[in-house]
mmCIF file of C-alpha atoms in Angstrom:
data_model
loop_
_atom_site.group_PDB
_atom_site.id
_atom_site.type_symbol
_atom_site.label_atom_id
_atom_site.label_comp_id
_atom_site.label_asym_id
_atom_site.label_seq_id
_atom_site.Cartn_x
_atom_site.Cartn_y
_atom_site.Cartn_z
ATOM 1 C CA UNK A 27 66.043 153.164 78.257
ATOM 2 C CA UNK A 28 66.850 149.888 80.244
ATOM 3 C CA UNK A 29 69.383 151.574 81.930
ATOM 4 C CA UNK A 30 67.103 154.183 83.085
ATOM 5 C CA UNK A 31 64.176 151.691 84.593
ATOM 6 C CA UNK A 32 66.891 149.567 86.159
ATOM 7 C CA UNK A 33 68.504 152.646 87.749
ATOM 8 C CA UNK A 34 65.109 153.860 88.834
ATOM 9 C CA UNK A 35 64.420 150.415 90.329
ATOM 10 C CA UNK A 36 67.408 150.275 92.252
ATOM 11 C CA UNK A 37 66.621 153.306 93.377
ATOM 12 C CA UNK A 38 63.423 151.892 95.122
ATOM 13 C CA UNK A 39 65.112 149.260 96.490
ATOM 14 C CA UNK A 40 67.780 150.961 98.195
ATOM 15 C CA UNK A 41 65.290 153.488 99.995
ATOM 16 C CA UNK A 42 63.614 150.391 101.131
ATOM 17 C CA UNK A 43 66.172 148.874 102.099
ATOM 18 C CA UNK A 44 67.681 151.646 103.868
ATOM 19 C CA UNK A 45 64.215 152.746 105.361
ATOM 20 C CA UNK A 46 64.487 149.083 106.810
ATOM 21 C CA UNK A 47 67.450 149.295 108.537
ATOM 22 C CA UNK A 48 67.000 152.404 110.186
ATOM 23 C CA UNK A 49 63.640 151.334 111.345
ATOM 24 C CA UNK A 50 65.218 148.098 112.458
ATOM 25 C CA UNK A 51 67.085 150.012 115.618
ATOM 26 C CA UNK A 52 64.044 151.829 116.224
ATOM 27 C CA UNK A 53 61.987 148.701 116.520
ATOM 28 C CA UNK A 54 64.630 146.976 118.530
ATOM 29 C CA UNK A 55 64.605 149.430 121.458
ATOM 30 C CA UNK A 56 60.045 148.583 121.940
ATOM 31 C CA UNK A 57 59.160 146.903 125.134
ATOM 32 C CA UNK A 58 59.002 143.308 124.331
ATOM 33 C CA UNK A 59 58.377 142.206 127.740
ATOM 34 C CA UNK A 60 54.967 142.113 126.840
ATOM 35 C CA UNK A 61 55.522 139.442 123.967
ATOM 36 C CA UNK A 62 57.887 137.576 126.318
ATOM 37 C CA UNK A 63 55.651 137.306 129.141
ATOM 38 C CA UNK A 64 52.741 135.353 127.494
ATOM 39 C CA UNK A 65 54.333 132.482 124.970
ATOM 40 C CA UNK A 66 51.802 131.498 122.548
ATOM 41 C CA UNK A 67 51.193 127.503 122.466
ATOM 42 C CA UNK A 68 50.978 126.588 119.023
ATOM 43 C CA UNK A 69 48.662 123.415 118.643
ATOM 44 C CA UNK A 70 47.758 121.163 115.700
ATOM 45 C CA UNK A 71 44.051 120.101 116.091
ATOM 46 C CA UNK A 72 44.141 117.393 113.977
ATOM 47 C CA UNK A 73 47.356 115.929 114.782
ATOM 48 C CA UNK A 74 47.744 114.195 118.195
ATOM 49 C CA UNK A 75 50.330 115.439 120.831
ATOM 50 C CA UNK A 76 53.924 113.843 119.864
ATOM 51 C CA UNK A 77 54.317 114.026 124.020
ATOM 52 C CA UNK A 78 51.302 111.788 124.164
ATOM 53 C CA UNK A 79 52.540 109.669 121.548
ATOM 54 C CA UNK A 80 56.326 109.294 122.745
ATOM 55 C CA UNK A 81 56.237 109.756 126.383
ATOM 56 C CA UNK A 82 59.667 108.488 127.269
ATOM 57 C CA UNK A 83 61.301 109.393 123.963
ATOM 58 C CA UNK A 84 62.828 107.446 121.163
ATOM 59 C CA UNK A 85 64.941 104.502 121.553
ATOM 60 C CA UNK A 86 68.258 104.218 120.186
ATOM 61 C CA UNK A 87 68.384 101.438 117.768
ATOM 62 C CA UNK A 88 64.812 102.317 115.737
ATOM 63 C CA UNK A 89 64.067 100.314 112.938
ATOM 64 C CA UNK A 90 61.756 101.358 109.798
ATOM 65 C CA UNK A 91 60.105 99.417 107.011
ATOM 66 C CA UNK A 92 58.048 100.611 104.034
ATOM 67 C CA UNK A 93 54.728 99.643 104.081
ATOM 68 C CA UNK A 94 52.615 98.466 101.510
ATOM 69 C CA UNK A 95 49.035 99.114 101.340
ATOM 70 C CA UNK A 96 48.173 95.893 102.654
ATOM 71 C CA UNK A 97 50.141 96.897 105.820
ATOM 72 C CA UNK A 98 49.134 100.531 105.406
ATOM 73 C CA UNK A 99 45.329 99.250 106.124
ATOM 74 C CA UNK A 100 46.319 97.348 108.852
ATOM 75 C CA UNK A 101 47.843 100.049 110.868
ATOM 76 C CA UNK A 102 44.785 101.826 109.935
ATOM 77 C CA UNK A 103 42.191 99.432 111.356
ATOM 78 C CA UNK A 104 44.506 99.406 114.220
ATOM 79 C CA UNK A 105 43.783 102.812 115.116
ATOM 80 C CA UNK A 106 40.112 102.577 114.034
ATOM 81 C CA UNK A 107 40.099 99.904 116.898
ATOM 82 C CA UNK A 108 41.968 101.529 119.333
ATOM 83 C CA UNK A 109 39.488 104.383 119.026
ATOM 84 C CA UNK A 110 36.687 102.071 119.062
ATOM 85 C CA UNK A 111 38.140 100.659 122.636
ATOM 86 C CA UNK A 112 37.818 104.161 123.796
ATOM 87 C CA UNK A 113 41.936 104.073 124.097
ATOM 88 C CA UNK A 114 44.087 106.774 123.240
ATOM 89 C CA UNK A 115 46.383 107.442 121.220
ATOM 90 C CA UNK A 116 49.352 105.940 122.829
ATOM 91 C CA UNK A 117 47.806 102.852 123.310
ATOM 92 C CA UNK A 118 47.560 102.565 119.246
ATOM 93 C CA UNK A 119 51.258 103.020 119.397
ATOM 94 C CA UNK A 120 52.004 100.590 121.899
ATOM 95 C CA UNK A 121 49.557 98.082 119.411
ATOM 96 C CA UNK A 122 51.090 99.493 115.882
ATOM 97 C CA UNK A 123 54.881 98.774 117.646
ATOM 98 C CA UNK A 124 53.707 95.334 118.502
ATOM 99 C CA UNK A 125 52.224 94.370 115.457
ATOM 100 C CA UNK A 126 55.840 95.963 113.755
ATOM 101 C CA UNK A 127 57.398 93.601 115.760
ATOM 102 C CA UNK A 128 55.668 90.334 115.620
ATOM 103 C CA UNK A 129 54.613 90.445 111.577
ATOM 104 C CA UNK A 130 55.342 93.925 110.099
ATOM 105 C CA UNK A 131 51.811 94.409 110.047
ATOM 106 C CA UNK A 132 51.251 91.492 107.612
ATOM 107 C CA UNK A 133 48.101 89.823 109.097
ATOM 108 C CA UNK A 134 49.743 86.379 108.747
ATOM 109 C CA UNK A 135 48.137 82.633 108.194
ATOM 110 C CA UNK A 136 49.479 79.538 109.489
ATOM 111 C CA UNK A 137 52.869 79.422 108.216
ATOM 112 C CA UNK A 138 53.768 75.486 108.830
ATOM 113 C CA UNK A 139 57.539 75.029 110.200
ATOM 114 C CA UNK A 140 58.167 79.152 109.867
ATOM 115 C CA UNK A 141 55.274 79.403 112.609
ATOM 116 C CA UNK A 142 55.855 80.270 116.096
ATOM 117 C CA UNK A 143 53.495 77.434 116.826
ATOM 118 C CA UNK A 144 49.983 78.373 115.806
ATOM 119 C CA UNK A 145 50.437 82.035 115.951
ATOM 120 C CA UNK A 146 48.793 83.986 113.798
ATOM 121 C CA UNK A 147 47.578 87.286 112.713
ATOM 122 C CA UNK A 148 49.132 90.955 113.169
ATOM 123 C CA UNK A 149 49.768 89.969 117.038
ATOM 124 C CA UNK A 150 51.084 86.593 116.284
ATOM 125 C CA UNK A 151 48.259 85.554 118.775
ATOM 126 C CA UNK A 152 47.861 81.614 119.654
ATOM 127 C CA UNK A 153 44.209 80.376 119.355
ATOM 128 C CA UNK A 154 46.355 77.413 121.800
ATOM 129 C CA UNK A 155 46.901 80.294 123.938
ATOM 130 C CA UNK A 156 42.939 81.546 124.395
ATOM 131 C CA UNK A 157 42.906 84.534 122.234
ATOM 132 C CA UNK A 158 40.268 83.723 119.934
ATOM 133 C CA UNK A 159 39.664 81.532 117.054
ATOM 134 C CA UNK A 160 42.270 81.301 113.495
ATOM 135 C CA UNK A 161 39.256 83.358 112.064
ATOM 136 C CA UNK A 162 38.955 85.794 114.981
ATOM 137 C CA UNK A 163 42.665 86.472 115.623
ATOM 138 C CA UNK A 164 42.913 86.575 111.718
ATOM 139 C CA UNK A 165 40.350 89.675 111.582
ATOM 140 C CA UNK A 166 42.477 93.023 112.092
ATOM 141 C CA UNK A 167 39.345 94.344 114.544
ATOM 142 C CA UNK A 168 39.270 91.566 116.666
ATOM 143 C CA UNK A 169 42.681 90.650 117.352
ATOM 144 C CA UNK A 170 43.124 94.624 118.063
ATOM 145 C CA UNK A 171 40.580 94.658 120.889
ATOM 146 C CA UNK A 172 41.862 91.117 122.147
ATOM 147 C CA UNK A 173 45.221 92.973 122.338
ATOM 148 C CA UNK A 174 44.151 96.154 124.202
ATOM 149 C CA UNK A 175 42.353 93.951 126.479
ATOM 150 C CA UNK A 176 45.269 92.496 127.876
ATOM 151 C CA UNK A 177 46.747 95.603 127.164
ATOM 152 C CA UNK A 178 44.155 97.154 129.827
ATOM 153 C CA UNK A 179 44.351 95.141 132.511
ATOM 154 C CA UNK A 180 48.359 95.552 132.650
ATOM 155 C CA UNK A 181 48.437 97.811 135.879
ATOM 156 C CA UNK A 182 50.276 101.564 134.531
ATOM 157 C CA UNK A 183 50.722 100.358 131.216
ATOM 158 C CA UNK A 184 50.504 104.116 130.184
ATOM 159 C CA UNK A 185 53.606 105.525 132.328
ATOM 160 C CA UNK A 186 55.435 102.322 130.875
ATOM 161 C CA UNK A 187 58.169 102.610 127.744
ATOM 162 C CA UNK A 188 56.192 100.755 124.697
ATOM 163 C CA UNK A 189 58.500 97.596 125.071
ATOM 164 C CA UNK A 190 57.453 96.825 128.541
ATOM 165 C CA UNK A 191 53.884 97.231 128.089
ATOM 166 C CA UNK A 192 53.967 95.452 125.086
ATOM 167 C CA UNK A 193 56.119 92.502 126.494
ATOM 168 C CA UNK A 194 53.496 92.233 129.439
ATOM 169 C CA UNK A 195 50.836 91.430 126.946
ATOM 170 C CA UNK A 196 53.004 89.413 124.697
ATOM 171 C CA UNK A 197 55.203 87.670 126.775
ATOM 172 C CA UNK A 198 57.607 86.863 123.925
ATOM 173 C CA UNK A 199 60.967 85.092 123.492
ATOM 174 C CA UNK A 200 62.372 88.621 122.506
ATOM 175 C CA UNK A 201 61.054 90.949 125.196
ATOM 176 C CA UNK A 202 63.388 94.293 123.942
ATOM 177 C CA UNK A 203 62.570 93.972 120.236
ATOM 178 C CA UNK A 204 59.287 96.129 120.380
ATOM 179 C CA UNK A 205 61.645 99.068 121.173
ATOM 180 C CA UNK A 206 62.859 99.152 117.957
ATOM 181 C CA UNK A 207 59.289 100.044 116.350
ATOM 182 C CA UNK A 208 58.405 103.292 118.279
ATOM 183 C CA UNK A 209 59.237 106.052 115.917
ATOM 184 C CA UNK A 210 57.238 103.910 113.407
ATOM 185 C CA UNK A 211 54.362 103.274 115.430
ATOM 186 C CA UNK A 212 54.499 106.671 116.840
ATOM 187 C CA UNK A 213 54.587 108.342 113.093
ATOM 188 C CA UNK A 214 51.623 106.147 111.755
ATOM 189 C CA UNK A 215 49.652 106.737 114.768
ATOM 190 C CA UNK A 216 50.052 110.697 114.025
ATOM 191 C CA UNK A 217 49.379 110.247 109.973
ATOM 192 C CA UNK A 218 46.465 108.438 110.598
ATOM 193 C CA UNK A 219 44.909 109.146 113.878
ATOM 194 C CA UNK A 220 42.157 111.775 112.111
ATOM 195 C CA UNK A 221 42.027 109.870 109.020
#
């Protein structure tokens, strides 16, 4: 009996599978020109535009940390403030990179000795320097929106790689280092942009 069913089934497969091949060539000789003439753009809705995102590419040399959800929340109310700046979405990456760079998104205190000075914060921002108070450049919010301030009044920062924009605001020791942070930056941006 089980050799009967499995013959029979078989059977079926082969005429399908035969019925597909010959209909195959058939297909294959349609007028596609049709098909080829109008590409269809798939788009994401809820995911922003990696060309928006990574407008001049990836780096060589990225770098990559996992985040805990400390740092996961900061990258958050990064983008939360970007948005409420009315920036886009590359300007959270340019802010995410920078904050990679200058504490791993670890809103850090005054650190004694280990400080750069009296930087502090996600931005490593100086209250010496005029960016707020320790309590304001301390709050994730605030020293977001003191950071795409400067950010905005850096002439072209958009058509600029993430390292120079970010440099022009930061004017750090290490000018090249933000580089290393854009697949990061660019990857939390997208993960959390509609969250």
């Amino acid at each position: 009996m089980n050799t009967i069913i499995r013959r029979s089934v078989l059977g079926v497969a082969g005429v399908a599978f035969a019925g597909g091949v010959f209909a195959g060539p058939v297909a294959g000789h349609a007028d596609v020109t049709a098909v080829r003439a109008a590409p269809v753009a798939v788009v994401q809705a809820d995911k922003p535009d990696v060309g928006k995102l990574l407008p001049h590419g990836i780096p060589g040399g990225q770098s990559r940390i996992e985040l805990n959800d400390e740092q996961t929340a900061n990258a958050k109310a990064i983008v939360a403030a970007t948005k409420k700046a009315g920036m886009d979405e590359r300007a959270a990456v340019v802010a995410i990179g920078t904050a990679l760079q200058e504490s791993k998104l670890e809103n850090l205190g005054h650190l004694g000795d280990r400080n750069d000075h009296d930087s502090q914060g996600l931005f490593q921002q100086r209250p010496s320097s005029g960016w707020g108070t320790v309590d304001q450049i301390t709050d994730p919010e605030y020293a977001t929106l003191a950071f795409l301030k400067g950010l905005k009044q850096v002439d072209g920062w958009q058509d600029m790689p993430l390292t120079e924009a970010a440099q022009t605001v930061q004017v750090s020791a290490y000018p090249d280092h933000y580089a290393q942070w854009e697949q990061q930056a660019a990857d939390l941006v997208a993960a959390h942009w509609t969250s």
